[in-house]
Short mmCIF file of N, CA, C and O in Angstrom, two decimals:
data_model
loop_
_atom_site.label_atom_id
_atom_site.label_comp_id
_atom_site.label_asym_id
_atom_site.label_seq_id
_atom_site.Cartn_x
_atom_site.Cartn_y
_atom_site.Cartn_z
N MET A 1 6.75 -150.83 64.59
CA MET A 1 7.86 -151.70 64.80
C MET A 1 8.80 -151.64 63.59
O MET A 1 8.85 -152.56 62.80
N PRO A 2 9.54 -150.57 63.44
CA PRO A 2 10.43 -150.48 62.28
C PRO A 2 11.53 -151.54 62.31
O PRO A 2 12.25 -151.68 63.29
N THR A 3 11.63 -152.30 61.23
CA THR A 3 12.72 -153.26 61.06
C THR A 3 13.90 -152.52 60.46
O THR A 3 13.78 -151.87 59.43
N ILE A 4 15.06 -152.62 61.09
CA ILE A 4 16.25 -151.90 60.67
C ILE A 4 17.15 -152.79 59.81
O ILE A 4 17.77 -152.34 58.86
N LEU A 5 17.21 -154.07 60.16
CA LEU A 5 18.18 -154.94 59.54
C LEU A 5 17.70 -156.38 59.64
O LEU A 5 17.02 -156.75 60.60
N ARG A 6 18.06 -157.17 58.64
CA ARG A 6 17.85 -158.62 58.69
C ARG A 6 19.18 -159.28 58.36
O ARG A 6 19.82 -158.92 57.37
N ILE A 7 19.58 -160.19 59.21
CA ILE A 7 20.79 -160.99 58.98
C ILE A 7 20.40 -162.43 59.22
O ILE A 7 20.08 -162.82 60.35
N GLY A 8 20.45 -163.23 58.15
CA GLY A 8 20.04 -164.63 58.28
C GLY A 8 18.64 -164.71 58.86
O GLY A 8 17.74 -164.02 58.39
N PRO A 9 18.45 -165.49 59.93
CA PRO A 9 17.12 -165.65 60.51
C PRO A 9 16.75 -164.53 61.49
O PRO A 9 15.66 -164.57 62.06
N TYR A 10 17.62 -163.55 61.66
CA TYR A 10 17.40 -162.53 62.69
C TYR A 10 16.83 -161.25 62.12
O TYR A 10 17.29 -160.74 61.10
N ARG A 11 15.85 -160.72 62.84
CA ARG A 11 15.26 -159.42 62.50
C ARG A 11 15.63 -158.45 63.62
O ARG A 11 15.36 -158.71 64.78
N PHE A 12 16.22 -157.33 63.26
CA PHE A 12 16.65 -156.31 64.21
C PHE A 12 15.68 -155.14 64.08
O PHE A 12 15.52 -154.58 63.00
N PHE A 13 15.05 -154.77 65.19
CA PHE A 13 14.00 -153.76 65.14
C PHE A 13 13.88 -153.05 66.47
O PHE A 13 14.50 -153.43 67.46
N PHE A 14 13.07 -152.00 66.49
CA PHE A 14 12.71 -151.36 67.76
C PHE A 14 11.23 -151.07 67.75
O PHE A 14 10.59 -151.05 66.69
N TYR A 15 10.67 -150.93 68.94
CA TYR A 15 9.26 -150.56 69.08
C TYR A 15 9.16 -149.05 69.04
O TYR A 15 9.96 -148.34 69.67
N SER A 16 8.18 -148.54 68.34
CA SER A 16 8.08 -147.10 68.15
C SER A 16 7.63 -146.34 69.40
O SER A 16 7.68 -145.12 69.43
N ASN A 17 7.24 -147.04 70.45
CA ASN A 17 6.77 -146.37 71.67
C ASN A 17 7.79 -146.46 72.82
O ASN A 17 7.43 -146.28 73.96
N GLU A 18 9.05 -146.70 72.51
CA GLU A 18 10.06 -146.88 73.57
C GLU A 18 11.07 -145.74 73.62
O GLU A 18 12.21 -145.94 74.00
N GLN A 19 10.70 -144.56 73.29
CA GLN A 19 11.67 -143.48 73.20
C GLN A 19 12.18 -143.00 74.56
O GLN A 19 13.16 -142.28 74.61
N GLY A 20 11.62 -143.42 75.66
CA GLY A 20 12.09 -143.01 76.97
C GLY A 20 13.29 -143.80 77.47
O GLY A 20 13.84 -143.48 78.52
N GLU A 21 13.72 -144.81 76.75
CA GLU A 21 14.84 -145.64 77.17
C GLU A 21 16.10 -145.27 76.42
O GLU A 21 16.04 -144.64 75.37
N PRO A 22 17.25 -145.70 76.94
CA PRO A 22 18.49 -145.50 76.18
C PRO A 22 18.42 -146.26 74.85
O PRO A 22 17.63 -147.20 74.71
N PRO A 23 19.25 -145.89 73.88
CA PRO A 23 19.24 -146.57 72.58
C PRO A 23 19.43 -148.08 72.73
O PRO A 23 20.32 -148.53 73.43
N HIS A 24 18.56 -148.82 72.05
CA HIS A 24 18.60 -150.28 72.12
C HIS A 24 17.98 -150.86 70.87
O HIS A 24 17.37 -150.16 70.08
N ILE A 25 18.15 -152.17 70.72
CA ILE A 25 17.59 -152.88 69.57
C ILE A 25 17.01 -154.21 70.05
O ILE A 25 17.55 -154.81 70.99
N HIS A 26 15.92 -154.61 69.45
CA HIS A 26 15.33 -155.91 69.72
C HIS A 26 15.73 -156.84 68.57
O HIS A 26 15.85 -156.40 67.43
N VAL A 27 15.90 -158.10 68.89
CA VAL A 27 16.26 -159.11 67.89
C VAL A 27 15.28 -160.26 68.04
O VAL A 27 15.07 -160.77 69.16
N GLN A 28 14.71 -160.67 66.91
CA GLN A 28 13.73 -161.75 66.94
C GLN A 28 14.13 -162.84 65.94
O GLN A 28 14.62 -162.55 64.86
N ARG A 29 13.90 -164.05 66.37
CA ARG A 29 14.03 -165.23 65.50
C ARG A 29 12.95 -166.19 65.95
O ARG A 29 12.99 -166.69 67.09
N GLU A 30 11.98 -166.43 65.11
CA GLU A 30 10.85 -167.29 65.44
C GLU A 30 10.23 -166.83 66.77
O GLU A 30 9.82 -165.69 66.87
N ASP A 31 10.19 -167.70 67.78
CA ASP A 31 9.58 -167.32 69.06
C ASP A 31 10.61 -166.81 70.07
O ASP A 31 10.31 -166.68 71.24
N ARG A 32 11.81 -166.52 69.60
CA ARG A 32 12.88 -166.05 70.48
C ARG A 32 13.01 -164.53 70.35
O ARG A 32 12.87 -163.98 69.27
N LEU A 33 13.30 -163.90 71.47
CA LEU A 33 13.40 -162.44 71.48
C LEU A 33 14.50 -162.01 72.44
O LEU A 33 14.64 -162.57 73.53
N ALA A 34 15.28 -161.02 72.01
CA ALA A 34 16.31 -160.47 72.88
C ALA A 34 16.33 -158.95 72.71
O ALA A 34 15.89 -158.42 71.69
N LYS A 35 16.85 -158.29 73.71
CA LYS A 35 16.98 -156.83 73.69
C LYS A 35 18.41 -156.51 74.08
O LYS A 35 18.92 -157.04 75.08
N TYR A 36 19.05 -155.64 73.29
CA TYR A 36 20.43 -155.22 73.55
C TYR A 36 20.52 -153.72 73.64
O TYR A 36 19.94 -153.01 72.80
N TRP A 37 21.24 -153.23 74.62
CA TRP A 37 21.60 -151.81 74.68
C TRP A 37 22.66 -151.58 73.60
O TRP A 37 23.47 -152.46 73.32
N LEU A 38 22.68 -150.40 73.03
CA LEU A 38 23.62 -150.10 71.97
C LEU A 38 24.87 -149.34 72.43
O LEU A 38 25.86 -149.32 71.71
N MET A 39 24.82 -148.72 73.60
CA MET A 39 25.96 -147.94 74.08
C MET A 39 26.21 -148.21 75.56
O MET A 39 25.52 -147.58 76.37
N PRO A 40 27.12 -149.06 75.92
CA PRO A 40 27.84 -149.99 75.07
C PRO A 40 26.93 -151.16 74.72
O PRO A 40 25.91 -151.38 75.37
N VAL A 41 27.32 -151.93 73.73
CA VAL A 41 26.52 -153.08 73.31
C VAL A 41 26.56 -154.12 74.44
O VAL A 41 27.63 -154.59 74.83
N SER A 42 25.37 -154.40 74.96
CA SER A 42 25.25 -155.40 76.03
C SER A 42 23.84 -155.93 76.06
O SER A 42 22.88 -155.24 75.68
N LEU A 43 23.69 -157.15 76.53
CA LEU A 43 22.40 -157.80 76.60
C LEU A 43 21.55 -157.18 77.71
O LEU A 43 22.00 -157.08 78.85
N ALA A 44 20.33 -156.79 77.36
CA ALA A 44 19.40 -156.25 78.37
C ALA A 44 18.45 -157.35 78.85
O ALA A 44 18.17 -157.46 80.04
N SER A 45 17.95 -158.16 77.92
CA SER A 45 17.04 -159.25 78.28
C SER A 45 16.96 -160.26 77.14
O SER A 45 17.31 -159.94 76.00
N SER A 46 16.49 -161.44 77.47
CA SER A 46 16.41 -162.49 76.46
C SER A 46 15.33 -163.49 76.84
O SER A 46 15.14 -163.79 78.01
N THR A 47 14.65 -164.00 75.82
CA THR A 47 13.65 -165.05 76.00
C THR A 47 13.91 -166.14 74.97
O THR A 47 13.84 -165.89 73.76
N ARG A 48 14.29 -167.30 75.44
CA ARG A 48 14.42 -168.53 74.66
C ARG A 48 15.69 -168.63 73.79
O ARG A 48 15.87 -169.63 73.11
N PHE A 49 16.54 -167.63 73.75
CA PHE A 49 17.78 -167.76 72.99
C PHE A 49 18.82 -168.50 73.82
O PHE A 49 19.03 -168.15 74.99
N PRO A 50 19.51 -169.48 73.25
CA PRO A 50 20.62 -170.10 73.96
C PRO A 50 21.82 -169.14 74.01
O PRO A 50 21.95 -168.25 73.18
N VAL A 51 22.67 -169.34 74.99
CA VAL A 51 23.80 -168.42 75.22
C VAL A 51 24.70 -168.29 73.99
O VAL A 51 25.11 -167.18 73.65
N HIS A 52 25.02 -169.40 73.31
CA HIS A 52 25.90 -169.29 72.15
C HIS A 52 25.29 -168.43 71.04
O HIS A 52 26.01 -167.70 70.35
N GLU A 53 23.98 -168.45 70.92
CA GLU A 53 23.32 -167.63 69.90
C GLU A 53 23.30 -166.16 70.33
O GLU A 53 23.45 -165.26 69.48
N LEU A 54 23.15 -165.90 71.61
CA LEU A 54 23.21 -164.51 72.09
C LEU A 54 24.58 -163.90 71.83
O LEU A 54 24.67 -162.72 71.48
N ARG A 55 25.64 -164.69 71.97
CA ARG A 55 26.98 -164.18 71.67
C ARG A 55 27.11 -163.83 70.18
O ARG A 55 27.69 -162.81 69.82
N LEU A 56 26.57 -164.69 69.33
CA LEU A 56 26.60 -164.44 67.88
C LEU A 56 25.82 -163.15 67.55
O LEU A 56 26.30 -162.31 66.79
N ILE A 57 24.66 -163.01 68.12
CA ILE A 57 23.84 -161.82 67.89
C ILE A 57 24.57 -160.57 68.35
O ILE A 57 24.59 -159.55 67.66
N GLN A 58 25.20 -160.65 69.51
CA GLN A 58 25.94 -159.49 70.03
C GLN A 58 27.07 -159.10 69.07
O GLN A 58 27.30 -157.91 68.84
N ARG A 59 27.75 -160.06 68.49
CA ARG A 59 28.79 -159.75 67.49
C ARG A 59 28.19 -159.03 66.28
O ARG A 59 28.77 -158.07 65.78
N ARG A 60 27.04 -159.51 65.82
CA ARG A 60 26.39 -158.87 64.67
C ARG A 60 25.97 -157.45 65.00
O ARG A 60 26.06 -156.55 64.17
N ILE A 61 25.51 -157.23 66.21
CA ILE A 61 25.13 -155.87 66.63
C ILE A 61 26.37 -154.98 66.65
O ILE A 61 26.33 -153.84 66.15
N LYS A 62 27.46 -155.46 67.20
CA LYS A 62 28.69 -154.66 67.23
C LYS A 62 29.15 -154.31 65.82
O LYS A 62 29.58 -153.18 65.56
N GLU A 63 29.05 -155.27 64.90
CA GLU A 63 29.46 -155.03 63.52
C GLU A 63 28.58 -153.98 62.83
O GLU A 63 29.03 -153.32 61.90
N ASN A 64 27.34 -153.85 63.27
CA ASN A 64 26.38 -152.96 62.63
C ASN A 64 25.89 -151.85 63.55
O ASN A 64 24.88 -151.21 63.27
N ARG A 65 26.62 -151.60 64.62
CA ARG A 65 26.16 -150.64 65.63
C ARG A 65 25.93 -149.25 65.06
O ARG A 65 24.94 -148.60 65.39
N ASP A 66 26.81 -148.78 64.19
CA ASP A 66 26.64 -147.43 63.64
C ASP A 66 25.32 -147.33 62.87
O ASP A 66 24.57 -146.36 63.04
N LEU A 67 25.01 -148.31 62.06
CA LEU A 67 23.76 -148.33 61.31
C LEU A 67 22.56 -148.37 62.25
O LEU A 67 21.58 -147.62 62.08
N LEU A 68 22.62 -149.23 63.27
CA LEU A 68 21.52 -149.36 64.22
C LEU A 68 21.32 -148.09 65.03
O LEU A 68 20.18 -147.65 65.23
N MET A 69 22.42 -147.47 65.47
CA MET A 69 22.32 -146.21 66.22
C MET A 69 21.73 -145.11 65.34
O MET A 69 20.88 -144.34 65.79
N GLU A 70 22.21 -145.02 64.12
CA GLU A 70 21.71 -143.98 63.21
C GLU A 70 20.20 -144.14 62.99
O GLU A 70 19.46 -143.16 63.03
N ALA A 71 19.75 -145.35 62.78
CA ALA A 71 18.32 -145.60 62.58
C ALA A 71 17.52 -145.27 63.83
O ALA A 71 16.47 -144.63 63.76
N TYR A 72 18.02 -145.71 64.98
CA TYR A 72 17.31 -145.47 66.24
C TYR A 72 17.21 -143.97 66.53
O TYR A 72 16.11 -143.45 66.77
N LEU A 73 18.34 -143.29 66.48
CA LEU A 73 18.34 -141.86 66.79
C LEU A 73 17.57 -141.07 65.74
O LEU A 73 16.87 -140.12 66.06
N GLY A 74 17.72 -141.45 64.49
CA GLY A 74 16.98 -140.76 63.43
C GLY A 74 15.48 -140.88 63.60
O GLY A 74 14.73 -139.91 63.40
N TYR A 75 15.03 -142.04 64.01
CA TYR A 75 13.59 -142.24 64.21
C TYR A 75 13.09 -141.46 65.42
O TYR A 75 12.12 -140.72 65.33
N PHE A 76 13.75 -141.61 66.55
CA PHE A 76 13.26 -140.98 67.76
C PHE A 76 13.54 -139.50 67.84
O PHE A 76 12.77 -138.74 68.42
N ASP A 77 14.62 -139.01 67.24
CA ASP A 77 14.84 -137.56 67.20
C ASP A 77 13.76 -136.88 66.37
O ASP A 77 13.39 -135.76 66.66
N GLY A 78 13.27 -137.56 65.36
CA GLY A 78 12.20 -137.02 64.53
C GLY A 78 10.86 -136.99 65.21
O GLY A 78 9.94 -136.34 64.75
N LYS A 79 10.72 -137.68 66.34
CA LYS A 79 9.44 -137.74 67.05
C LYS A 79 9.32 -136.68 68.16
O LYS A 79 8.31 -136.59 68.80
N HIS A 80 10.39 -135.93 68.39
CA HIS A 80 10.34 -134.90 69.46
C HIS A 80 9.70 -133.64 68.93
O HIS A 80 9.77 -133.24 67.86
#
């Protein structure tokens, strides 16, 4: 579970066994979890996050999308 970024209470990471899916990032805060596609940035799923917080997280992902994509592709391209 490589952690790519931390912003405030949020941890941005991906699971190392999900290489069959399009590029995405998971976001965790305490017992809350969300998954966002990176191209284009959009919510894939969410557990326990309120809508206003999901919008904030999506903005942070858009601001850091290049970094997140580079980390995701760098990790999974190295596994082929």
